[in-house]
GROMACS .gro file of C-alpha atoms in nm:
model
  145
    1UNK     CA    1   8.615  -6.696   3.058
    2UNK     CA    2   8.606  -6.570   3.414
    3UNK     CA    3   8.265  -6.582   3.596
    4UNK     CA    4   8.189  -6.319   3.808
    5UNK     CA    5   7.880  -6.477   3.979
    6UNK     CA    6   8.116  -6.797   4.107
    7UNK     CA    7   8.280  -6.510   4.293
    8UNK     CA    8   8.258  -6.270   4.602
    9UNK     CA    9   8.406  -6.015   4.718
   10UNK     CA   10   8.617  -6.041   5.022
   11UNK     CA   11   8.728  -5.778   5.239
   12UNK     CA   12   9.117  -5.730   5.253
   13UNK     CA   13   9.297  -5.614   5.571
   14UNK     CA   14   9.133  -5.333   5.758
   15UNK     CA   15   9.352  -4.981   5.715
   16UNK     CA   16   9.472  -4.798   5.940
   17UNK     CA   17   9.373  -4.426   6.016
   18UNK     CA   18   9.690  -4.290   5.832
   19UNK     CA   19   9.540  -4.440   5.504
   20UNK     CA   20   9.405  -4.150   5.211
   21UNK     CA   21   9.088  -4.202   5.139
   22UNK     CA   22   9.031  -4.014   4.864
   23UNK     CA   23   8.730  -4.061   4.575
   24UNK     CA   24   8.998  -4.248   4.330
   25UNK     CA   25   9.142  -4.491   4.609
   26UNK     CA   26   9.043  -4.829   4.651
   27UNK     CA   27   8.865  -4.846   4.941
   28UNK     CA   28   8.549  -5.077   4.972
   29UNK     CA   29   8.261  -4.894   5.076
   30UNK     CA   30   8.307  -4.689   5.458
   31UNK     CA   31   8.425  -5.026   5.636
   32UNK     CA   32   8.779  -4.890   5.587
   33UNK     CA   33   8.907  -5.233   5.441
   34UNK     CA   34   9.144  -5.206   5.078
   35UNK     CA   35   9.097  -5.358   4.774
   36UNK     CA   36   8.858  -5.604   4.762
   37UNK     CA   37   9.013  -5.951   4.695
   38UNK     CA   38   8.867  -6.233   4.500
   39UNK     CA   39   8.783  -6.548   4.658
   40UNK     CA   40   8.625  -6.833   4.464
   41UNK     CA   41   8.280  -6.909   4.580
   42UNK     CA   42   8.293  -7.240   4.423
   43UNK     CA   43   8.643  -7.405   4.300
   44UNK     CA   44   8.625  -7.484   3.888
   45UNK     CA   45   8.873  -7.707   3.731
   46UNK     CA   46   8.968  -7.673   3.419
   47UNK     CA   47   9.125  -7.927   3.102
   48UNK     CA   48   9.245  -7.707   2.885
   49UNK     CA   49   9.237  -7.726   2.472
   50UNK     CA   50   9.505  -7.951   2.377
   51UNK     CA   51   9.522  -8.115   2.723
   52UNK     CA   52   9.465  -8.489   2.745
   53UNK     CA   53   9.404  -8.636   3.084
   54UNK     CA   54   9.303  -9.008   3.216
   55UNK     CA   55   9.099  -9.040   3.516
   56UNK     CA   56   8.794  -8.980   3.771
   57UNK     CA   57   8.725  -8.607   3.894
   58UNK     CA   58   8.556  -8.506   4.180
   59UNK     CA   59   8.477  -8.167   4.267
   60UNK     CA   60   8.220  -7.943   4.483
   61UNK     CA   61   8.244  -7.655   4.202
   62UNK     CA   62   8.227  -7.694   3.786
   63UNK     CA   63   8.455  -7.890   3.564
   64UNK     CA   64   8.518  -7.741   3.200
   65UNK     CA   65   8.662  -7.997   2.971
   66UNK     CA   66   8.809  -7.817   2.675
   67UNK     CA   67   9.058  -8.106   2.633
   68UNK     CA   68   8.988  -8.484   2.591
   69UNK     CA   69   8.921  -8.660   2.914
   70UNK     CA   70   8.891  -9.023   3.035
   71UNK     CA   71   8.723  -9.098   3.321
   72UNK     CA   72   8.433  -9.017   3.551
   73UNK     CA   73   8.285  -8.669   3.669
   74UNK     CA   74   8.137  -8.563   3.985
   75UNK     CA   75   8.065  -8.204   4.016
   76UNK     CA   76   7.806  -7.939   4.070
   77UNK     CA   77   7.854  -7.806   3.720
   78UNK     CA   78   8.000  -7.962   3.412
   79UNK     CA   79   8.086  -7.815   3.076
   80UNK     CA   80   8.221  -8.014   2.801
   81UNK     CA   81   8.314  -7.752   2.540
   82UNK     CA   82   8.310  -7.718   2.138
   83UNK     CA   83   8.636  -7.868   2.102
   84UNK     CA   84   8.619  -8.069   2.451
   85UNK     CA   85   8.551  -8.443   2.454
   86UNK     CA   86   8.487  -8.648   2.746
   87UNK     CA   87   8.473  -9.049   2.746
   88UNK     CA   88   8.302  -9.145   3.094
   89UNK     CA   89   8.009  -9.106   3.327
   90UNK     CA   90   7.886  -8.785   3.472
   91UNK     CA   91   7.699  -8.716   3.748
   92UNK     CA   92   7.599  -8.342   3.825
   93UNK     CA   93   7.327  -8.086   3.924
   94UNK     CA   94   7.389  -7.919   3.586
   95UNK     CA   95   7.518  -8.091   3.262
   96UNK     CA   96   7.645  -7.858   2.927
   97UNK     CA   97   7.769  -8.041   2.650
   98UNK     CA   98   7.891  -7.848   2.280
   99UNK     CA   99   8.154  -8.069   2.225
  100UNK     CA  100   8.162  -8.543   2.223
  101UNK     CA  101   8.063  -8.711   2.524
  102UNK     CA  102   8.103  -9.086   2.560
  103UNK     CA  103   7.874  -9.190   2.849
  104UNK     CA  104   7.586  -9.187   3.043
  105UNK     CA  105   7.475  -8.818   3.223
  106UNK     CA  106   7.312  -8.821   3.537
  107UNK     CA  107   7.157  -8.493   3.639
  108UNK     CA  108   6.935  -8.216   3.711
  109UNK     CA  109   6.938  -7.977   3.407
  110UNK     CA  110   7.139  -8.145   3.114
  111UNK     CA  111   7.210  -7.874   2.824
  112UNK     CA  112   7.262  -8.034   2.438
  113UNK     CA  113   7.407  -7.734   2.205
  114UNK     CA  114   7.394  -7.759   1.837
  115UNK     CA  115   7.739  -7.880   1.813
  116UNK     CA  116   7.673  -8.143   2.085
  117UNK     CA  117   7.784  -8.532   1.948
  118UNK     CA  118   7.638  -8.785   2.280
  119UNK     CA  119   7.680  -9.142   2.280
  120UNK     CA  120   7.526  -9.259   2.549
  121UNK     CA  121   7.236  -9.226   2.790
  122UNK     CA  122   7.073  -8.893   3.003
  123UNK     CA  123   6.890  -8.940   3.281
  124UNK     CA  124   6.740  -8.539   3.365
  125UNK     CA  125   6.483  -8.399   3.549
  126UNK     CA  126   6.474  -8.072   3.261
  127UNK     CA  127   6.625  -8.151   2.908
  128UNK     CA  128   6.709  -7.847   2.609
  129UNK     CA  129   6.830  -8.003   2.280
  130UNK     CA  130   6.921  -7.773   2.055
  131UNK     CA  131   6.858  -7.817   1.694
  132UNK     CA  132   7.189  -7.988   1.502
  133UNK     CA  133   7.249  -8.152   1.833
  134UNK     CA  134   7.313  -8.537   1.775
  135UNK     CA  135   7.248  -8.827   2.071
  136UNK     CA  136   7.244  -9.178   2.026
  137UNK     CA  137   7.117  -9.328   2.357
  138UNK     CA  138   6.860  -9.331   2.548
  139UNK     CA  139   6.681  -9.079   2.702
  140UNK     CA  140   6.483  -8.970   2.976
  141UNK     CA  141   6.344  -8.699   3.162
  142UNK     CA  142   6.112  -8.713   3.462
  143UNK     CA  143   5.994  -8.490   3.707
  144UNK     CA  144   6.073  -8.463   4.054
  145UNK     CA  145   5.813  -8.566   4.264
   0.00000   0.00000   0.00000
């Protein structure tokens, strides 16, 4: 599903004076520039459903792991989705699982939805379990000082 907060809008080429600028043409604001384009504010890499992939990611924006994955995450954001399922480490600001993790999580805000299956350890400053979640593991949650 597209995000529009992970995105901003960029000016395209100035126009010229010949260009109609008319109430139904696409013209951003009085600056005289056309169609906005979309530039991603932060990259997101995706595994789709049905996807299987071996090995480490690294990446400055989110990772959403609808697929099965093997290996390690580094991102800002991860997402491990209902029918996702990631076997590895992860190390993030923000951590959502729905779907099987394998692992340990290492983050700032770690997410647990009801259809959630961890085996494995979290390490969060803030923790939400929701109720039907299951973790085997250990846990723990301290505050930053």
């Amino acid at each position: 599903m597209w995000n529009k907060a992970a995105f901003r809008l960029r000016a395209a080429t100035p126009a010229g004076p010949e260009v109609d600028r008319s109430d139904n043409d696409p013209v951003s604001e009085s600056d005289g520039t056309l169609g906005p384009t979309l530039e991603p504010e932060h990259p997101s890499s995706v595994i789709s459903e049905g996807v299987i992939a071996r090995g480490d990611i690294s990446s400055p924006g989110s990772v959403h792991v609808n697929g099965a994955l093997t290996g390690d995450v580094e991102a800002d954001v991860v997402h491990v989705g209902r029918n996702g399922s990631l076997e590895g480490n992860v190390q993030a600001r923000q951590v959502t699982v729905a779907g099987q993790v394998n692992g340990e999580l290492r983050c700032e805000q770690a997410s647990l939805q009801s259809t959630a299956l961890l085996t494995g350890s979290i390490e969060a400053f803030t923790l939400q379990i929701e109720a039907g979640a299951i973790t085997e593991g250990r846990i723990r949650v301290e505050n930053r000082v």
